[in-house]
CSV table of C-alpha atoms in Angstrom, one decimal:
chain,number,residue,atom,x,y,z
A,1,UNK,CA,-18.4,-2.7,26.3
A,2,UNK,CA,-20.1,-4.2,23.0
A,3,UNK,CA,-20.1,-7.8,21.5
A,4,UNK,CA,-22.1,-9.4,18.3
A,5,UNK,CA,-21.4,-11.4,16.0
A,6,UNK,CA,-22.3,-14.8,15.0
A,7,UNK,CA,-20.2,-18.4,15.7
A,8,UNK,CA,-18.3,-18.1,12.5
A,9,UNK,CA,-15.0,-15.1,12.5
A,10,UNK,CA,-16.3,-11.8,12.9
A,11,UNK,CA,-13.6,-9.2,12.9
A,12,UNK,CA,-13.2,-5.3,13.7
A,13,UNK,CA,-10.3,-3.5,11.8
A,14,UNK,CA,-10.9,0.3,12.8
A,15,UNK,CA,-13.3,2.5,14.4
A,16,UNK,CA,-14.3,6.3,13.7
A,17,UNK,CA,-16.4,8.8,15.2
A,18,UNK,CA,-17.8,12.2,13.5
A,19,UNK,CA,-19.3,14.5,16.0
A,20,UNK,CA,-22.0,12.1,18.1
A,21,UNK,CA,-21.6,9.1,15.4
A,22,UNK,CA,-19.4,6.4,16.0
A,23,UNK,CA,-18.6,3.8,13.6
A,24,UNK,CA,-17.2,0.1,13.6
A,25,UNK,CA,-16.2,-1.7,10.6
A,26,UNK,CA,-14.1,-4.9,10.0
A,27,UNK,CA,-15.7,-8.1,7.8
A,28,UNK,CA,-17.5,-11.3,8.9
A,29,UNK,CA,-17.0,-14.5,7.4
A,30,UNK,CA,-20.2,-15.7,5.0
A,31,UNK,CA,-22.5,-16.5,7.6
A,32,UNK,CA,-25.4,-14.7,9.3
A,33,UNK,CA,-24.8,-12.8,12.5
A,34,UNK,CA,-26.8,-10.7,14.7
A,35,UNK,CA,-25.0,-7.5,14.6
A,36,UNK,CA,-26.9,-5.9,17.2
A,37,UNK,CA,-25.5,-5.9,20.7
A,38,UNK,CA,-28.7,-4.7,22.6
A,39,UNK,CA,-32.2,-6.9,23.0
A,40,UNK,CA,-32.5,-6.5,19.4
A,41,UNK,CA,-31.6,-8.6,16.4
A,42,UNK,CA,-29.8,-7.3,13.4
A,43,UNK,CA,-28.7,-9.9,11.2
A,44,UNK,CA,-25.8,-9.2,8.6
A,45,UNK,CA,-23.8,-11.8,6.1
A,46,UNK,CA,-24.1,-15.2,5.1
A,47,UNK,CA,-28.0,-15.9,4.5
A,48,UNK,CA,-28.7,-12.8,5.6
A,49,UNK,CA,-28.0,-10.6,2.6
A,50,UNK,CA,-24.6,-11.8,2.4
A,51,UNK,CA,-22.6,-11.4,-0.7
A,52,UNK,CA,-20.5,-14.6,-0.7
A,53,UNK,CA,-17.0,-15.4,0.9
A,54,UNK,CA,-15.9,-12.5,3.7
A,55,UNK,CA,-17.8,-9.5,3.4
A,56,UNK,CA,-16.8,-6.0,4.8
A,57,UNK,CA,-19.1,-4.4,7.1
A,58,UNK,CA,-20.2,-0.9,9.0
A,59,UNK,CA,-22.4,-0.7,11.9
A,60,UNK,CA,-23.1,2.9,13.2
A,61,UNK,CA,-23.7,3.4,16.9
A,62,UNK,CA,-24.6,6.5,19.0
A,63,UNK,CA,-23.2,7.7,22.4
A,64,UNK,CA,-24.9,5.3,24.3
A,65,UNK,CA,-23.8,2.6,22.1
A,66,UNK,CA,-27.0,1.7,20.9
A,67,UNK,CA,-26.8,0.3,17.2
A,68,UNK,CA,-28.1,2.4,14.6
A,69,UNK,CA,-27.7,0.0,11.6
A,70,UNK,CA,-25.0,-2.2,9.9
A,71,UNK,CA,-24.1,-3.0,6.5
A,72,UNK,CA,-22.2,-5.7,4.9
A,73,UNK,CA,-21.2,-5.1,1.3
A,74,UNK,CA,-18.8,-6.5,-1.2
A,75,UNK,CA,-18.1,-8.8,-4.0
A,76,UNK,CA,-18.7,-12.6,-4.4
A,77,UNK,CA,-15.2,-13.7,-3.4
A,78,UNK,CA,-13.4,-12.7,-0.4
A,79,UNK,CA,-13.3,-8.7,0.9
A,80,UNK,CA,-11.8,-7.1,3.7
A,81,UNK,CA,-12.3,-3.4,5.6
A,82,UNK,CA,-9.1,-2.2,7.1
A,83,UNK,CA,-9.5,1.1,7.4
A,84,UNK,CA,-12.0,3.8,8.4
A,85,UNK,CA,-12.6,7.7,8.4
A,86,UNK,CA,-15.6,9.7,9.4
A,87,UNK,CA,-16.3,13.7,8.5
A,88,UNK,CA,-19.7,15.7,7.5
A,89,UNK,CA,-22.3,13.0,8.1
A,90,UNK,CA,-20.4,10.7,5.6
A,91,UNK,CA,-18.0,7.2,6.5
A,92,UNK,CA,-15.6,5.9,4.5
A,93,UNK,CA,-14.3,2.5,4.1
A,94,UNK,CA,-11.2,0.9,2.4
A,95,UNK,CA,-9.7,-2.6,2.2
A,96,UNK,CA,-9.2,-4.6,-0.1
A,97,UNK,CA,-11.7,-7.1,-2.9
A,98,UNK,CA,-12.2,-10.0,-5.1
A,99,UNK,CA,-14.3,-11.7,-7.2
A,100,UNK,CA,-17.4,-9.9,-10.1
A,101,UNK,CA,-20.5,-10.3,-8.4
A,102,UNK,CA,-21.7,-9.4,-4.8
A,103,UNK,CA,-23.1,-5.8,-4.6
A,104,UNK,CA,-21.8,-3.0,-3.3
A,105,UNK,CA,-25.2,-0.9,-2.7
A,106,UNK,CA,-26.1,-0.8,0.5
A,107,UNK,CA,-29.5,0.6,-0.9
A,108,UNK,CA,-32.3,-0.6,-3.4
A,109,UNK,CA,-29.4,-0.3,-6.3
A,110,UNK,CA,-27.1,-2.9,-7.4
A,111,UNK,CA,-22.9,-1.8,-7.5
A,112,UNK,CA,-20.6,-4.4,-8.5
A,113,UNK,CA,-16.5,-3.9,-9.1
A,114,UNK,CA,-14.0,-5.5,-11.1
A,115,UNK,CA,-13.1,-9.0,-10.0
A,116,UNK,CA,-10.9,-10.5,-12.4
A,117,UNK,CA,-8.0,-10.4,-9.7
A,118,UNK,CA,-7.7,-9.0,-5.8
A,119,UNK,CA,-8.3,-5.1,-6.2
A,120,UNK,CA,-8.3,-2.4,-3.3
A,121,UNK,CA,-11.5,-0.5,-2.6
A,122,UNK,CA,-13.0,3.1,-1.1
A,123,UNK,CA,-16.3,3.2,-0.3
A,124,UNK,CA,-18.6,6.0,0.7
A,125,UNK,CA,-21.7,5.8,3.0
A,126,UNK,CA,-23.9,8.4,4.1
A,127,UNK,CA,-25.4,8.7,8.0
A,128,UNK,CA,-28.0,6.5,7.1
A,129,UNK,CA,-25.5,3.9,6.0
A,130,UNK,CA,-26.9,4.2,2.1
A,131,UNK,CA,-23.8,4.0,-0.6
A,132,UNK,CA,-22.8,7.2,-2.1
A,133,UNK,CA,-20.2,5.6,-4.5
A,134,UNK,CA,-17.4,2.9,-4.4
A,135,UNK,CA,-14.4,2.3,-6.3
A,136,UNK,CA,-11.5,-0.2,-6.7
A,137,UNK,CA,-7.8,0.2,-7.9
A,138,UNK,CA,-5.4,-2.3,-9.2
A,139,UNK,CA,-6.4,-4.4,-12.3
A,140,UNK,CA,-5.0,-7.5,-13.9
A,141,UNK,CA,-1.3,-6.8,-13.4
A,142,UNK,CA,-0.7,-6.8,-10.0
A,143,UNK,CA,0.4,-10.0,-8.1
A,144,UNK,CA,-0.7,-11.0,-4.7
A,145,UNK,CA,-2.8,-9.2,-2.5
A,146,UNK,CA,-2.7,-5.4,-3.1
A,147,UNK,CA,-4.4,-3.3,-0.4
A,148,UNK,CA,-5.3,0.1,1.3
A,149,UNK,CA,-4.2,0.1,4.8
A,150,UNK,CA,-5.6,4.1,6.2
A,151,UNK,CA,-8.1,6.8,4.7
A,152,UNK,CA,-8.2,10.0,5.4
A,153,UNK,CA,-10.8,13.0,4.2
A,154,UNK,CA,-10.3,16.4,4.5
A,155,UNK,CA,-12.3,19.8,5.1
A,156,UNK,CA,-13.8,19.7,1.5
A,157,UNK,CA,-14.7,16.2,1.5
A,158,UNK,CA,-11.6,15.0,-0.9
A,159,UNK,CA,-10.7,11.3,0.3
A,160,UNK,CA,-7.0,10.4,0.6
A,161,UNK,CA,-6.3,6.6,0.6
A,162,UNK,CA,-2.6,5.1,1.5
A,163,UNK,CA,-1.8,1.5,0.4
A,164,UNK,CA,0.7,-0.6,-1.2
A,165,UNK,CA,0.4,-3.7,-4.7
A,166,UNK,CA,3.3,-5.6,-6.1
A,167,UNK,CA,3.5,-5.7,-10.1
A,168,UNK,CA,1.7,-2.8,-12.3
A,169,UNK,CA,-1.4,-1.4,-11.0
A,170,UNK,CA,-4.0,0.4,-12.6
A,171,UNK,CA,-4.3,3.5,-10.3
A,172,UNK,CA,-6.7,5.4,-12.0
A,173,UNK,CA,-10.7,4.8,-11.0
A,174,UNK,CA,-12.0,6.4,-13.6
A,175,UNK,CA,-11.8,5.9,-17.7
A,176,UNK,CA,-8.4,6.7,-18.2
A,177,UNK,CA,-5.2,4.5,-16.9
A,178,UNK,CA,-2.6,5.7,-14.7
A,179,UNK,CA,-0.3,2.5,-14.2
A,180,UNK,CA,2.3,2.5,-11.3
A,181,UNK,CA,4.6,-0.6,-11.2
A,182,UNK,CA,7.3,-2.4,-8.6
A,183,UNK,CA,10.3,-1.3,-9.2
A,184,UNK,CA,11.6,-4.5,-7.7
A,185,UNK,CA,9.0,-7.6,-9.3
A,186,UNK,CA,7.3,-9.5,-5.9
A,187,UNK,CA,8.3,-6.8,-3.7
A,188,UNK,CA,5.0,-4.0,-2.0
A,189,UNK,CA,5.4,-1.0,-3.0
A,190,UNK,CA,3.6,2.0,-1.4
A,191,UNK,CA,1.0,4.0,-2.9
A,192,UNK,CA,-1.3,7.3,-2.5
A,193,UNK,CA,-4.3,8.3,-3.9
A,194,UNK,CA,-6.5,11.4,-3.9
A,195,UNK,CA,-10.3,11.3,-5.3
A,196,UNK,CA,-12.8,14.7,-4.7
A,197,UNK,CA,-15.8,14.3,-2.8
A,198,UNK,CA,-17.9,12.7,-5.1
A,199,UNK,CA,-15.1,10.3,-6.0
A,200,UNK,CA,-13.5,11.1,-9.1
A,201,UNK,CA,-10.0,10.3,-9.5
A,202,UNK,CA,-7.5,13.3,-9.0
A,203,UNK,CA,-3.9,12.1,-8.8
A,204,UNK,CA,-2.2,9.0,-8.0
A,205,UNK,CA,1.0,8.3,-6.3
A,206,UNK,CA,3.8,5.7,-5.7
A,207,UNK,CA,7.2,5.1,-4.0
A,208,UNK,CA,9.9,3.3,-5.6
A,209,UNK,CA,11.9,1.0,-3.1
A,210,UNK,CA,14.6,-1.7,-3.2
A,211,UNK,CA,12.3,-4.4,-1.3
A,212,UNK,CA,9.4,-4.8,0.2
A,213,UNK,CA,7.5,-1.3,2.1
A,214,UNK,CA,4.2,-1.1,3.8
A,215,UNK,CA,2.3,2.0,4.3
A,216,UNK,CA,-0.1,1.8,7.5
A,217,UNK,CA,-0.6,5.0,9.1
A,218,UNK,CA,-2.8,8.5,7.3
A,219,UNK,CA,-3.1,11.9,8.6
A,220,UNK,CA,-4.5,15.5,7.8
A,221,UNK,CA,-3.4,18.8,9.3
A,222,UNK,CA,-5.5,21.6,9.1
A,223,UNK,CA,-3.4,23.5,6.6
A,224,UNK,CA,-4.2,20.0,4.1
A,225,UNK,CA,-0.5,18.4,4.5
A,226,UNK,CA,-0.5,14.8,4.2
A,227,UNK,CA,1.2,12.5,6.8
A,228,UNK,CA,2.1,8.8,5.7
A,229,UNK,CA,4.0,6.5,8.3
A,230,UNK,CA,5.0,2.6,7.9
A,231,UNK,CA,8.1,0.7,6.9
A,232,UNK,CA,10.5,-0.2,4.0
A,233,UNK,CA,13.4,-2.3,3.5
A,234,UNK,CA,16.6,-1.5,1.7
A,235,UNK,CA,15.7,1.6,0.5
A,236,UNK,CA,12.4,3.7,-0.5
A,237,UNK,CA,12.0,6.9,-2.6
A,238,UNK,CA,9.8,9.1,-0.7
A,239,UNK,CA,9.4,11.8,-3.6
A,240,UNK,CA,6.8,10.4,-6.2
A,241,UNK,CA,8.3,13.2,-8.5
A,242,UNK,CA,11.0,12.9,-10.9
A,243,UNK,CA,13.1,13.7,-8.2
A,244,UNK,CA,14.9,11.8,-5.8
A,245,UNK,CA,14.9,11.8,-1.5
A,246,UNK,CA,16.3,8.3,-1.0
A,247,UNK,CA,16.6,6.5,2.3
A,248,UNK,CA,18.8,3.5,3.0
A,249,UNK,CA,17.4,0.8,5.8
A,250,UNK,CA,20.2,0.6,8.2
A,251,UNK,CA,19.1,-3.3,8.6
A,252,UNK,CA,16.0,-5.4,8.2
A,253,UNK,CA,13.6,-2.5,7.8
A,254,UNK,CA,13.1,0.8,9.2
A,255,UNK,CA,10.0,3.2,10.1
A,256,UNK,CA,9.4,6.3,8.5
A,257,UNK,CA,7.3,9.3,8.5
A,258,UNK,CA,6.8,11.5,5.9
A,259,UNK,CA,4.9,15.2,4.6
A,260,UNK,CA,3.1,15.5,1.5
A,261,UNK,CA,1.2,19.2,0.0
A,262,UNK,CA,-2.3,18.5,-1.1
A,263,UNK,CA,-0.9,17.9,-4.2
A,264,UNK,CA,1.1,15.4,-3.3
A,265,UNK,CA,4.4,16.7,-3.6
A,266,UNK,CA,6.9,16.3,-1.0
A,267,UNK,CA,7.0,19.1,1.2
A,268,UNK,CA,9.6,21.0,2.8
A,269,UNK,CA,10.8,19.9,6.2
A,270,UNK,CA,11.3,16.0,5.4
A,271,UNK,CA,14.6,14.2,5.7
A,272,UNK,CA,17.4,15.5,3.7
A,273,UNK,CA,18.3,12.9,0.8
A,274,UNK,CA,20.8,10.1,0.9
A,275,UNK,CA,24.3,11.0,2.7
A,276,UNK,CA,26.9,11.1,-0.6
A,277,UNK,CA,30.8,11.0,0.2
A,278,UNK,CA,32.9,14.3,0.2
A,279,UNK,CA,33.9,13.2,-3.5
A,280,UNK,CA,30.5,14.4,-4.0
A,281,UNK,CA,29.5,11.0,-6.3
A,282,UNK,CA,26.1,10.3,-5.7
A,283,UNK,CA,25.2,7.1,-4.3
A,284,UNK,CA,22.8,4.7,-6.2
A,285,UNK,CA,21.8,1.5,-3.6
A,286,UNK,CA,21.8,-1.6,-5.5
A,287,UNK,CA,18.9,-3.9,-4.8
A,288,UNK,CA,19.4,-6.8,-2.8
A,289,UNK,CA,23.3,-5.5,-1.7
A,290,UNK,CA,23.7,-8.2,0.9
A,291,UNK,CA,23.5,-10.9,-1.8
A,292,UNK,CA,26.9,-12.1,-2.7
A,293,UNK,CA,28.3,-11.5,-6.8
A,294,UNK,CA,29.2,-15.3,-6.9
A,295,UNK,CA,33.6,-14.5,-6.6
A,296,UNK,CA,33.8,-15.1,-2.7
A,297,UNK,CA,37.5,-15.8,-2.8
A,298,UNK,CA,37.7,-19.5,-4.7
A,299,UNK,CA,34.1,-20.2,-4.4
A,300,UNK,CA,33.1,-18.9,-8.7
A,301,UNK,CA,36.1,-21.6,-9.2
A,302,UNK,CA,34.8,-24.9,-6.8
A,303,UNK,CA,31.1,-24.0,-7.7
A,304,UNK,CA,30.8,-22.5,-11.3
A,305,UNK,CA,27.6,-22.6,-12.1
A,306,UNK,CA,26.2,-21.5,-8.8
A,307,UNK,CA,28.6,-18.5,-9.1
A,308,UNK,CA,27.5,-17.6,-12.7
A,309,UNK,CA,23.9,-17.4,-11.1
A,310,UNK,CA,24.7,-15.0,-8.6
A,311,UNK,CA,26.9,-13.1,-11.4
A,312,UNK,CA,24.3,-12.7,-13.2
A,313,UNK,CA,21.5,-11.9,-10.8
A,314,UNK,CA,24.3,-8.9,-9.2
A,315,UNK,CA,24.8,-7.8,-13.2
A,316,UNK,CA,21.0,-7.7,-13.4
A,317,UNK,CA,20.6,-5.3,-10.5
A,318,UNK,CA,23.0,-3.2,-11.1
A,319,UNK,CA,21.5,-2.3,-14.5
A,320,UNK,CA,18.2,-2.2,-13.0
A,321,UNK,CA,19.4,1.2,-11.3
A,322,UNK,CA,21.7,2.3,-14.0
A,323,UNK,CA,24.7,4.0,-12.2
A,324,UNK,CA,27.1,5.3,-14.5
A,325,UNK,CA,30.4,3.4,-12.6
A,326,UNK,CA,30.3,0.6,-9.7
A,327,UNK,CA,33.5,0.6,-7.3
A,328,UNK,CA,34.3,-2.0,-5.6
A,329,UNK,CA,36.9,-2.9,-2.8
A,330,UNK,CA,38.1,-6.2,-3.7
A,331,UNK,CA,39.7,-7.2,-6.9
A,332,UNK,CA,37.1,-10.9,-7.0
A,333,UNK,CA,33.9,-8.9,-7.0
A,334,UNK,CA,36.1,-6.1,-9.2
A,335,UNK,CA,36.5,-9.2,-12.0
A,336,UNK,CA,33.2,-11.0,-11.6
A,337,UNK,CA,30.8,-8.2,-11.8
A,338,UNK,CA,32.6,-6.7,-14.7
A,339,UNK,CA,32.9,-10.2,-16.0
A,340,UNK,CA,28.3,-10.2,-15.9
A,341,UNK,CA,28.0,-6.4,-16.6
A,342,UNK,CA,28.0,-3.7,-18.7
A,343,UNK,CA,28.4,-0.6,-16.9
A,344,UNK,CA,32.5,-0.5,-15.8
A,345,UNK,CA,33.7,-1.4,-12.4
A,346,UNK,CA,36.7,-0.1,-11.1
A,347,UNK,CA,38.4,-0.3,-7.3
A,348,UNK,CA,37.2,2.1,-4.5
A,349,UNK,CA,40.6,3.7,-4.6
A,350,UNK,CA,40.6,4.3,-8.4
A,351,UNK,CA,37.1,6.5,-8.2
A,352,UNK,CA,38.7,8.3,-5.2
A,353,UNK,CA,42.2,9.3,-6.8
């Protein structure tokens, strides 16, 4: 058992060993602390080479837990570790970042990142704790804090990192732009990402959903199938294809697991698609389904214009999805949805005749 740190909040978020090399990582608020838990003194953050705000941080220990170095690194602004992964004398860190300046070279070099909003991050160190590259994801259009939760790396060194944003993000680390956006505005929505060994972008994923959904768990099987766990609410679209494998939340939020190919695709043995009716109509889940259409028996007559809000909010998600008919049980919602909307609305038992 292990402790250092210094009197401000020191933090560990993940641990990960390759072979005889164990590895801690978390982030330390911006003051020096001695990161060494022996009758040494290795001093980390704040005057100590730190970069400004909460830095992310990597020590390395061996079997005996004797330290063998630790970095901080990050930007001028406030950066979190939450993830790690260890494979072929290499660890690799993701989080999340923010702010221009700070320095992302562990080394002699100087590495900074875009910091014109909160960004997610990878980074790659070698055994010696020197960085091999670092790269950030996310860009100007996405709200709150975007993030990667779990990193994974493979056989041939390719680096998978799981993670969710809100609004558009830039998932692309290279030149180009790949932008993924929420299909529901100030709701997380999941992502996935493969870059090669030396860190070059190679695809980027994302999973529609009705409300918010969290990604936290990664994993590899030897055959190079992708596992992703977590949670969503309402409903999430696990195939990042044109295609569609819908789940509906049966309440608050639910937990899922699901398999991916190397390529990303979803593979075979994954939950069947959304349950349809014997009719054989396919059904499309409106976002926020709970929230009333504003009729609620005399309530669009005693409070108009609170009713006309709700109609049009229901008339807004409704299109969002674009079904081609909405049915509907009672003849209030029947009059005030079709009253707000476009697309025709008829009674349950009119679709079902």
């Amino acid at each position: 058992s292990h402790t250092w740190g210094g009197t401000a909040n020191d933090l560990v978020h993940d641990v990960a060993i390759d072979v005889s090399d164990i590895y801690v990582g978390g982030y330390l608020a911006n003051q020096a602390g001695d990161y060494d838990p022996g009758s040494g003194e290795t001093l980390i953050g704040g005057s100590s080479g730190g970069q400004g705000g909460q830095d992310s941080w990597i020590s390395k220990f061996n079997p005996s837990g004797d330290l063998q170095w630790a970095k901080n690194f990050g930007a001028n602004g406030h950066d979190k570790l939450r993830s790690l992964a260890a494979s072929g004398g290499f660890v690799y860190g993701t989080g999340y970042q923010n702010g221009s300046g700070g320095d992302w070279d562990t080394g002699a070099g100087t590495i900074t990142l875009d910091g014109s909003n909160y960004n997610t991050y990878t980074i790659k160190l070698n055994s010696s704790g020197v960085t091999q590259w670092v790269f950030a994801l996310g860009g100007s259009g996405t709200s709150s804090i975007p993030s990667v939760e779990a990193v994974a790396v493979d056989g041939s060194g390719n680096v998978f990192s799981l993670g969710y944003f809100r609004g558009t993000a830039d998932l692309d680390s290279g030149s180009g732009t790949d932008n993924h956006s929420s299909t529901v505005a100030g709701k997380d929505t999941a992502f996935l990402t493969k870059h090669n060994s030396s860190g070059v972008h190679q695809w980027a994923k994302s999973f529609p959903t009705g409300n918010h959904a969290r990604p936290y768990g990664l994993a590899l099987d030897g055959s190079g199938n992708i596992y992703q766990s977590g949670y969503f609410q309402s409903w999430m679209d696990f195939d990042p294809s044109s295609g569609v494998a819908q789940l509906l939340s049966a309440g608050s939020s639910e937990g899922y697991v699901a398999k991916y190919t190397s390529a990303g695709e979803l593979a075979d043995g994954n939950s069947p698609e959304t349950a349809n009716p014997p009719s054989g109509f396919e059904v499309v889940e409106v976002p926020e389904a709970h929230i009333c259409c504003g009729s609620a028996g005399t309530y669009n007559m005693l409070n108009p214009e609170m009713a006309q809000q709700l109609q049009v909010r229901k008339a807004e998600h409704i299109e969002q999805v674009a079904p081609e008919v909405v049915a509907a049980g009672n003849i209030g919602c029947i009059e005030q949805i079709a009253g707000g909307s476009s697309v025709p609305v008829v009674h349950t038992v009119e679709l079902l005749d």
